[in-house]
PDB file of C-alpha atoms in Angstrom:
ATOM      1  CA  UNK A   1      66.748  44.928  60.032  1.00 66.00           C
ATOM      2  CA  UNK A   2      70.072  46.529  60.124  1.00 74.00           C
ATOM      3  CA  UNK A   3      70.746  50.107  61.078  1.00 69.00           C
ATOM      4  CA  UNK A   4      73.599  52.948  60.314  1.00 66.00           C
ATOM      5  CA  UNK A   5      73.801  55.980  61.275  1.00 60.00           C
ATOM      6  CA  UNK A   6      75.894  59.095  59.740  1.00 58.00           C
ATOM      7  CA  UNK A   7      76.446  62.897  60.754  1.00 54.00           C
ATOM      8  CA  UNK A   8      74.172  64.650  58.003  1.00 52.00           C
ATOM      9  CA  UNK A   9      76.260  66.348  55.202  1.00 51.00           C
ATOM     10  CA  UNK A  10      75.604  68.876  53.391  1.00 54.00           C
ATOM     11  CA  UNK A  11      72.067  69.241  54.101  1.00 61.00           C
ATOM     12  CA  UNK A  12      70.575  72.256  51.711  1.00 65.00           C
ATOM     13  CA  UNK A  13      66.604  73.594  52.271  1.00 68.00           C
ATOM     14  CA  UNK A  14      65.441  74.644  49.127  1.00 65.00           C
ATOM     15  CA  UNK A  15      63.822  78.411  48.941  1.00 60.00           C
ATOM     16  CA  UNK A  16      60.127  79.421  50.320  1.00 59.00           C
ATOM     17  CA  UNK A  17      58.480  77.414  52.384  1.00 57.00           C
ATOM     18  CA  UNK A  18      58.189  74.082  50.455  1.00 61.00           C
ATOM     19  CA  UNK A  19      59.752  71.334  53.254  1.00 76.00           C
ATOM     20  CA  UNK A  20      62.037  70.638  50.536  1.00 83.00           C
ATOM     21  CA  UNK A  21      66.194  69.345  51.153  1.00 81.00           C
ATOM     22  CA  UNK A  22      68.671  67.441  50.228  1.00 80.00           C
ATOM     23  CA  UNK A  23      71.866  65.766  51.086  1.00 77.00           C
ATOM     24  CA  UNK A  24      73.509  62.607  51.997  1.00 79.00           C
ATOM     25  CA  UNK A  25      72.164  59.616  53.578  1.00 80.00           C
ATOM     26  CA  UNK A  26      75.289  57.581  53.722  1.00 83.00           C
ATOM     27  CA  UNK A  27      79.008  58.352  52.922  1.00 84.00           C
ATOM     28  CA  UNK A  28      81.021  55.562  51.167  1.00 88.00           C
ATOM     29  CA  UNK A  29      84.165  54.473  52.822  1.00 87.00           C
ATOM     30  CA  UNK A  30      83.030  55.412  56.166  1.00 82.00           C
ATOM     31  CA  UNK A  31      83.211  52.787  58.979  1.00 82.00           C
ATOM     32  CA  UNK A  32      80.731  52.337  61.275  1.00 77.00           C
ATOM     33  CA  UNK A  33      80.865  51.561  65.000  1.00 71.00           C
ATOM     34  CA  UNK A  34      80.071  48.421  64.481  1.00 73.00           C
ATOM     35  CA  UNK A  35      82.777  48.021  61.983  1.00 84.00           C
ATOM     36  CA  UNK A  36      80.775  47.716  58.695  1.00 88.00           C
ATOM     37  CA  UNK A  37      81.427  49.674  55.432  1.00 91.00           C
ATOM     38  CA  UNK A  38      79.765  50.461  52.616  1.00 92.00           C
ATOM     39  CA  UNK A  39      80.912  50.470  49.098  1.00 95.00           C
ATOM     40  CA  UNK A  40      79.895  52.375  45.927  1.00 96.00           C
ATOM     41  CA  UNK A  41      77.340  50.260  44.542  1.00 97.00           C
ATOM     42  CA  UNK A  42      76.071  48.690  47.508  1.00 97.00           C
ATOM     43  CA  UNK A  43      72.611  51.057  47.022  1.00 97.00           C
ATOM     44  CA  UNK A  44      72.084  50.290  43.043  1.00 97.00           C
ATOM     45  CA  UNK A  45      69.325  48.166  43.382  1.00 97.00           C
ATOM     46  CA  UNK A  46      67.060  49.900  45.817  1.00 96.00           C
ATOM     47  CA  UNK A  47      67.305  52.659  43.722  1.00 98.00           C
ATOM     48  CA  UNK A  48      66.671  50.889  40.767  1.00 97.00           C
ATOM     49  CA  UNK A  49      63.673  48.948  42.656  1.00 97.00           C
ATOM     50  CA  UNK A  50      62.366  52.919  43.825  1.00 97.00           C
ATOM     51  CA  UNK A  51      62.327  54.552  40.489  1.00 96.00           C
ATOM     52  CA  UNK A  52      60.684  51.857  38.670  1.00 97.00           C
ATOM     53  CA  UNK A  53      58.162  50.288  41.043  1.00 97.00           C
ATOM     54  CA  UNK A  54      57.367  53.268  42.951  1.00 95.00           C
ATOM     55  CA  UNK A  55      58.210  51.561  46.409  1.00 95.00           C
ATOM     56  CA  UNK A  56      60.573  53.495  47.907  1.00 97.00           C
ATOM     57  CA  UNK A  57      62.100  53.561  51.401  1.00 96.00           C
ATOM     58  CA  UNK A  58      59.716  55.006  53.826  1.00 95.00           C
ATOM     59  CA  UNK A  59      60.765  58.822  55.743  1.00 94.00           C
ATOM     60  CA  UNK A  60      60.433  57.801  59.416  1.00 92.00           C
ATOM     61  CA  UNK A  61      61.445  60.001  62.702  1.00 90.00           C
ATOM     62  CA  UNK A  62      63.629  57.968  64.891  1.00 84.00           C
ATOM     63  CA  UNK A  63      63.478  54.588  63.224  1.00 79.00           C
ATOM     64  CA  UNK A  64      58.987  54.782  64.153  1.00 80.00           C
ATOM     65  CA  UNK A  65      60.737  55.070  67.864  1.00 75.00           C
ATOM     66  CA  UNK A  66      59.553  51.547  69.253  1.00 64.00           C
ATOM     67  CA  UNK A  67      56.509  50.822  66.965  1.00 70.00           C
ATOM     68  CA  UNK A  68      53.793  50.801  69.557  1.00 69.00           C
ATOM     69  CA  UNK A  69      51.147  53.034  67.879  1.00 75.00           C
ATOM     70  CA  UNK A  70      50.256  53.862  64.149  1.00 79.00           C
ATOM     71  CA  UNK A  71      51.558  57.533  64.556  1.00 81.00           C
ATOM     72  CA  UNK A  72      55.172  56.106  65.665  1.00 82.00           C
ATOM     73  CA  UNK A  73      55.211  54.580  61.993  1.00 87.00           C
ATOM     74  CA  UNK A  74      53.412  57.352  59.932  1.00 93.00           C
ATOM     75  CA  UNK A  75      55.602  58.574  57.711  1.00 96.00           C
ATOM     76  CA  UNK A  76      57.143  62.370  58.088  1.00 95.00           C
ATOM     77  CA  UNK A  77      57.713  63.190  54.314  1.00 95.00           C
ATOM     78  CA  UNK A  78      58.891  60.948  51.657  1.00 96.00           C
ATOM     79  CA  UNK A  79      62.206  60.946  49.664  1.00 94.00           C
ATOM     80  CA  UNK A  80      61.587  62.293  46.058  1.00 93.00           C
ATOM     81  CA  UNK A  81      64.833  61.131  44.769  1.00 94.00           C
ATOM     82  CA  UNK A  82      68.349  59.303  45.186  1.00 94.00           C
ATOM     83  CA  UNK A  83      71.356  58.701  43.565  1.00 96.00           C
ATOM     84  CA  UNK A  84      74.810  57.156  44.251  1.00 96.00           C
ATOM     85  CA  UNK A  85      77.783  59.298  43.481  1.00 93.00           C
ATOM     86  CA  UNK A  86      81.333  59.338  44.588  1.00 92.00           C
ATOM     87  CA  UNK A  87      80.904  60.329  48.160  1.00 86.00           C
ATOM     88  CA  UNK A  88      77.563  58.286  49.051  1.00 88.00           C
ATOM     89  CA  UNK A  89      73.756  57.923  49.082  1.00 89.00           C
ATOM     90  CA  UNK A  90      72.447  61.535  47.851  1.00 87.00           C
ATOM     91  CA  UNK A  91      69.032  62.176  48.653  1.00 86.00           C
ATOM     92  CA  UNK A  92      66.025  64.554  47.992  1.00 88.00           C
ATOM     93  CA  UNK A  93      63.236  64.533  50.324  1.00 89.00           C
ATOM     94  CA  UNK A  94      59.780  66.661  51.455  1.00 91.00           C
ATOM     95  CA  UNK A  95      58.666  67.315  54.779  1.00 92.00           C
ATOM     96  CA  UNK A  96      55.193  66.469  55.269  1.00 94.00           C
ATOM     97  CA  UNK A  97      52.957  69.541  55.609  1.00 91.00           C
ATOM     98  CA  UNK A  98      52.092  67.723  59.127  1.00 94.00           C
ATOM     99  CA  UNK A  99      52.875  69.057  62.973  1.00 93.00           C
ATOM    100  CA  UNK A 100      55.329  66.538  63.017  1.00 93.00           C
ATOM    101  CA  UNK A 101      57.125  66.933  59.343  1.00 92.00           C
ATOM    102  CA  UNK A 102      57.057  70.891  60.228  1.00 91.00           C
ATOM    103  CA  UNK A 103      58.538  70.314  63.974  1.00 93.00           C
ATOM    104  CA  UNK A 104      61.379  67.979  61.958  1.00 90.00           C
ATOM    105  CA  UNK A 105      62.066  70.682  59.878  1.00 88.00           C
ATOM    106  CA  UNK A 106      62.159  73.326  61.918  1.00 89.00           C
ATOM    107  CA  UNK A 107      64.634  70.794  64.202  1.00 88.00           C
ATOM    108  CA  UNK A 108      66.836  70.479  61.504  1.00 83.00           C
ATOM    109  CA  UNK A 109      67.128  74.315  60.272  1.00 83.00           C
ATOM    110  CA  UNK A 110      67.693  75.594  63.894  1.00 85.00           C
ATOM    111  CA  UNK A 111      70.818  78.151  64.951  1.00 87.00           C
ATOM    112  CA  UNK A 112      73.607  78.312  65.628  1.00 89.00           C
ATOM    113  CA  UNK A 113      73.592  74.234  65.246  1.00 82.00           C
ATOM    114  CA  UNK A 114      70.681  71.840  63.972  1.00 81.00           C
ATOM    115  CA  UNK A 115      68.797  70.586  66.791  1.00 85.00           C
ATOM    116  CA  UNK A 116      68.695  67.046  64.744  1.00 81.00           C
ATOM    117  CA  UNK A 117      72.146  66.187  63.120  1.00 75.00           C
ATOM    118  CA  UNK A 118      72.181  62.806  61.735  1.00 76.00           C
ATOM    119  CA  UNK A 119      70.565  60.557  59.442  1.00 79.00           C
ATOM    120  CA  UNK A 120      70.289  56.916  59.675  1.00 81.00           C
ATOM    121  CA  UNK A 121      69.200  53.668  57.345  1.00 85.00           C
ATOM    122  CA  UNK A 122      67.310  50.368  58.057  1.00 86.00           C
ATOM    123  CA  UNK A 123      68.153  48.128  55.563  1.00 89.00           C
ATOM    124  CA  UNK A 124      69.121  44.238  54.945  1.00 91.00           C
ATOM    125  CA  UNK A 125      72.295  43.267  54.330  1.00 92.00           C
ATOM    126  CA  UNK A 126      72.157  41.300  51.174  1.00 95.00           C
ATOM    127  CA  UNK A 127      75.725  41.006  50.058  1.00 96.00           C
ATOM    128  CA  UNK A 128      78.855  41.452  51.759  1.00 95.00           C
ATOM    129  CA  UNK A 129      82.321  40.782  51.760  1.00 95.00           C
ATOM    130  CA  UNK A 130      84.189  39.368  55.456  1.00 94.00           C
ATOM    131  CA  UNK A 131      87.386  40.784  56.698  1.00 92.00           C
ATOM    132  CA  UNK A 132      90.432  38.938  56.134  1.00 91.00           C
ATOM    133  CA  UNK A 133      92.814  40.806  57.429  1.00 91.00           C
ATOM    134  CA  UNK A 134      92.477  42.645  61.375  1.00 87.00           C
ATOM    135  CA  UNK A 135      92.911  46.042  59.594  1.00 87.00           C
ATOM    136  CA  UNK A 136      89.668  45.845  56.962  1.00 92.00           C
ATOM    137  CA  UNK A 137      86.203  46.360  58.199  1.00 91.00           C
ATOM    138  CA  UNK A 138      84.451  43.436  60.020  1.00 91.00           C
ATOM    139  CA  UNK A 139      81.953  43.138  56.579  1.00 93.00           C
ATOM    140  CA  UNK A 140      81.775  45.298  53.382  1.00 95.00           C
ATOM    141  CA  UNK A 141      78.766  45.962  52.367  1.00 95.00           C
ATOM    142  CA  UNK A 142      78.261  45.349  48.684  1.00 97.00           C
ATOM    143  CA  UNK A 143      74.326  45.405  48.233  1.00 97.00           C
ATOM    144  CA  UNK A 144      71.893  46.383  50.989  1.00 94.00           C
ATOM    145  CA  UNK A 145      68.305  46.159  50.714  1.00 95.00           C
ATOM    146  CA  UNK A 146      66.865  50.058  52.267  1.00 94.00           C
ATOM    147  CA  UNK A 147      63.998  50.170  53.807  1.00 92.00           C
ATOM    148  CA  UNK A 148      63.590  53.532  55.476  1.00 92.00           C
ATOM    149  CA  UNK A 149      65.537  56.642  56.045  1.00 88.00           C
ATOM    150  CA  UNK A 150      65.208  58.636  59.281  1.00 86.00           C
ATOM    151  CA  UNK A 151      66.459  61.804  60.959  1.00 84.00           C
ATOM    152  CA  UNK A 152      67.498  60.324  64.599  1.00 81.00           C
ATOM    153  CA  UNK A 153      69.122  62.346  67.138  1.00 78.00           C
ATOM    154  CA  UNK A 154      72.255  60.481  67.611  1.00 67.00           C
ATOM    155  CA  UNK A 155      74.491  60.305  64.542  1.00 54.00           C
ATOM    156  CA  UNK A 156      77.611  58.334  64.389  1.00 43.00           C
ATOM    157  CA  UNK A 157      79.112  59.319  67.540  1.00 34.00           C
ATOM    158  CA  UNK A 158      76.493  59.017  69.515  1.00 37.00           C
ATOM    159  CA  UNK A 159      77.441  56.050  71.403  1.00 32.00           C
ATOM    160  CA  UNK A 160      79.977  58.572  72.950  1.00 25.00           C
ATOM    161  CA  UNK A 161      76.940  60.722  73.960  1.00 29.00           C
ATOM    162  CA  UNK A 162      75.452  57.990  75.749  1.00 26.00           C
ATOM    163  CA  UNK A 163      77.868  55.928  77.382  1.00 28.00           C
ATOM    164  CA  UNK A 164      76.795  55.923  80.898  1.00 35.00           C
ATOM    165  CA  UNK A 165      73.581  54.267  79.710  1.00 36.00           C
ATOM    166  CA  UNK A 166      73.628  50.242  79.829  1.00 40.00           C
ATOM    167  CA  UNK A 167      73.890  48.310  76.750  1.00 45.00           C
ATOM    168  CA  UNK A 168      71.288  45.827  76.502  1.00 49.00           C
ATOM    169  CA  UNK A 169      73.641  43.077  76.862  1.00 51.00           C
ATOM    170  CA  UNK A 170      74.098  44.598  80.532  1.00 51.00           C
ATOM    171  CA  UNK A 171      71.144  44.565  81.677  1.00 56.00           C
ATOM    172  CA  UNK A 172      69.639  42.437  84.745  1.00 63.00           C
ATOM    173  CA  UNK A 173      66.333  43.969  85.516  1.00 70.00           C
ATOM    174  CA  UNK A 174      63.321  45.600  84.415  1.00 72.00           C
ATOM    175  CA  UNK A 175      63.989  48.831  85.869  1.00 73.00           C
ATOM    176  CA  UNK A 176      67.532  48.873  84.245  1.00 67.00           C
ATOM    177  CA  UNK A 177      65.571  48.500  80.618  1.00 71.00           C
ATOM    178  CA  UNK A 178      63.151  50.903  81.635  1.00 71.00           C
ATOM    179  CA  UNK A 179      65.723  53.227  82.273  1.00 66.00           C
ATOM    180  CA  UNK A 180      66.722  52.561  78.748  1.00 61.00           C
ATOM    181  CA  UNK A 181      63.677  53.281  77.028  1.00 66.00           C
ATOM    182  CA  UNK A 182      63.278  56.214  78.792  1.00 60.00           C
ATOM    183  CA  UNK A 183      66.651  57.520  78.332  1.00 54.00           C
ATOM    184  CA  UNK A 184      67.779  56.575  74.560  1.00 50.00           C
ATOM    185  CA  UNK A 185      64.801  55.069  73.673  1.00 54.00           C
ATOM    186  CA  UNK A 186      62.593  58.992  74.617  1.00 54.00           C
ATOM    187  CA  UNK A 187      59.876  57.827  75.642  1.00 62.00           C
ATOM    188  CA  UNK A 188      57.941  59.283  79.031  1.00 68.00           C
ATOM    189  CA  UNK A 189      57.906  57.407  82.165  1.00 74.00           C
ATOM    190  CA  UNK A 190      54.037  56.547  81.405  1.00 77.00           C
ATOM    191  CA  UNK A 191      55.053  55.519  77.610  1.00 75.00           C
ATOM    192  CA  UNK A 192      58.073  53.279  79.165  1.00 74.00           C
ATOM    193  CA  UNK A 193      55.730  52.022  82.559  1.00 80.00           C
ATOM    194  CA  UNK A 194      53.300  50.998  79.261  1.00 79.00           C
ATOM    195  CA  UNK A 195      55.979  48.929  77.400  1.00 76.00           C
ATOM    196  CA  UNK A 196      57.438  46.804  80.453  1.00 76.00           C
ATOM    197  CA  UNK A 197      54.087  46.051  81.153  1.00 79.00           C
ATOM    198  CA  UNK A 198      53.219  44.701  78.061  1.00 76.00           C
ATOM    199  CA  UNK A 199      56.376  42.418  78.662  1.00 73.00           C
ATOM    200  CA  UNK A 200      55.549  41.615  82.015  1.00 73.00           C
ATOM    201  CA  UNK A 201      51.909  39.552  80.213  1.00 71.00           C
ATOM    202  CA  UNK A 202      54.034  38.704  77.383  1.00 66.00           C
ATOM    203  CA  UNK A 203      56.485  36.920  79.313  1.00 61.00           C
ATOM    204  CA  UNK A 204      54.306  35.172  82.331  1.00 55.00           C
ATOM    205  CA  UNK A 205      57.582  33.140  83.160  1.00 54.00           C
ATOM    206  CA  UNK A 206      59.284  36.377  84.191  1.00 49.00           C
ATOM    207  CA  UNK A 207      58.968  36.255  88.012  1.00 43.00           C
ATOM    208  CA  UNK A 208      60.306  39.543  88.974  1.00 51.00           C
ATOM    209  CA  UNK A 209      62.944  42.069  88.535  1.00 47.00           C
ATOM    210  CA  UNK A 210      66.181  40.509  89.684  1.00 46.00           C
ATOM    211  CA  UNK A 211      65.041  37.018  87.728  1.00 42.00           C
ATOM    212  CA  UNK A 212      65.427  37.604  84.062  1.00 46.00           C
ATOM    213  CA  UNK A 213      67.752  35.353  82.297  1.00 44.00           C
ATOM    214  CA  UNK A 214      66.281  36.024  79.011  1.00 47.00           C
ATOM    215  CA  UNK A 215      66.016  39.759  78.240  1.00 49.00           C
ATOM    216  CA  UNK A 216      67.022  39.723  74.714  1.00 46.00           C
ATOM    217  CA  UNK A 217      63.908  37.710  73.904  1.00 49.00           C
ATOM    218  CA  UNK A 218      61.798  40.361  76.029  1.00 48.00           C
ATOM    219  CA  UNK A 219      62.996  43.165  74.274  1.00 50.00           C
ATOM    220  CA  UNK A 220      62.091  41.652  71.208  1.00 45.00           C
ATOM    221  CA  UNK A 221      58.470  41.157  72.871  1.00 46.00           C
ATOM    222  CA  UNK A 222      58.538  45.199  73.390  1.00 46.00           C
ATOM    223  CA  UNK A 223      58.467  45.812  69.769  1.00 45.00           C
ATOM    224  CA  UNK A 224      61.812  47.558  68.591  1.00 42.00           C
ATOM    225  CA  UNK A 225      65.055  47.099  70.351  1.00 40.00           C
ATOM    226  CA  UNK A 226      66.662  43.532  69.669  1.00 33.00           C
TER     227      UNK A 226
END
């Protein structure tokens, strides 16, 4: 599964207390950082799928984080409605009446600046369109296959925000990745300790920490980043 991320727009609560919002999911014509694009249309089918099966992308915080426990993939709210228009993916959602859909909410109505600022999709790219020219997007998205919807701290630019962290592809050791989880990933040091052990049995061939050769496929072994 596929990720991208945007700066929320136009994010309105509705009035009382109901957990109640809406606003856009995904802008159209925006390219990401990976260099992917997606067009007007691209969403038609999910939508179609949601309003007439009833299966609808799931509200997660942070992507489920890493997956490890039921609460990391219990759903927050749910998203009561969507539509494409001419600027994007416009959605309507409900906090659940849970500690955690309240502490989202209350993250995301904070002054003078929302504590959580972006939104971001997992989805499967079904159809897309290559570049064929340097200047156009490395793939545009024509149909993509949603499967949940989360508020995540990092929107668009937050690559920027965490530069000085290693990319995966960097990494040599253990205690590089566990760095990772700990710093992008938030998780504790005993919720990070907990994953590299699990790929430490996972992986008996894994000698020690200046010996990997294979971390991609460990990573996978830890449940979320791949």
């Amino acid at each position: 599964m596929e990720r991208m991320e945007f700066a929320l727009q136009e994010i309105k609560f509705a009035a009382g207390d109901s957990g109640s919002f809406s606003g856009y999911g995904a802008v159209f014509g925006n390219i990401d950082s990976y260099g992917d694009m997606i067009q007007k249309g691209a969403f038609a089918r999910t939508i179609h799928e949601a309003k007439t099966t009833g299966n609808w992308p799931a509200m997660l915080e942070q992507h489920g984080g890493f997956g490890l426990t039921a609460s990391d993939l219990t759903p927050i709210g749910v998203w009561t409605d969507m539509e494409e228009d001419d600027v994007g993916l416009k959605l309507s959602g409900s906090f659940a009446p849970t500690p955690r859909g309240q502490e989202m909410r209350a993250l995301m109505q904070m002054k003078p600046r929302p504590a959580i600022n972006g939104l971001s999709i997992g989805y499967q790219a079904i159809k897309w369109k290559a570049r064929s020219t340097p200047e156009e997007p490395r793939r545009t998205l024509e149909e993509v296959k949603l499967y949940e919807i989360s508020p995540v701290t990092f929107p668009a630019n937050g690559k920027a925000r965490v530069s000085g962290v290693k990319s995966i592809d960097e990494m040599n050791t253990l205690s590089e990745f566990e760095s990772f989880l700990r710093e992008v990933g938030r998780l504790s040091i005993s919720e990070a300790k907990g994953v590299i052990a699990r790929i430490r049995r996972a992986s008996p061939r894994e000698a020690g920490d200046g010996e990997i050769t294979q971390l991609a496929e460990l990573v996978k072994l830890s449940g979320r980043f791949c």
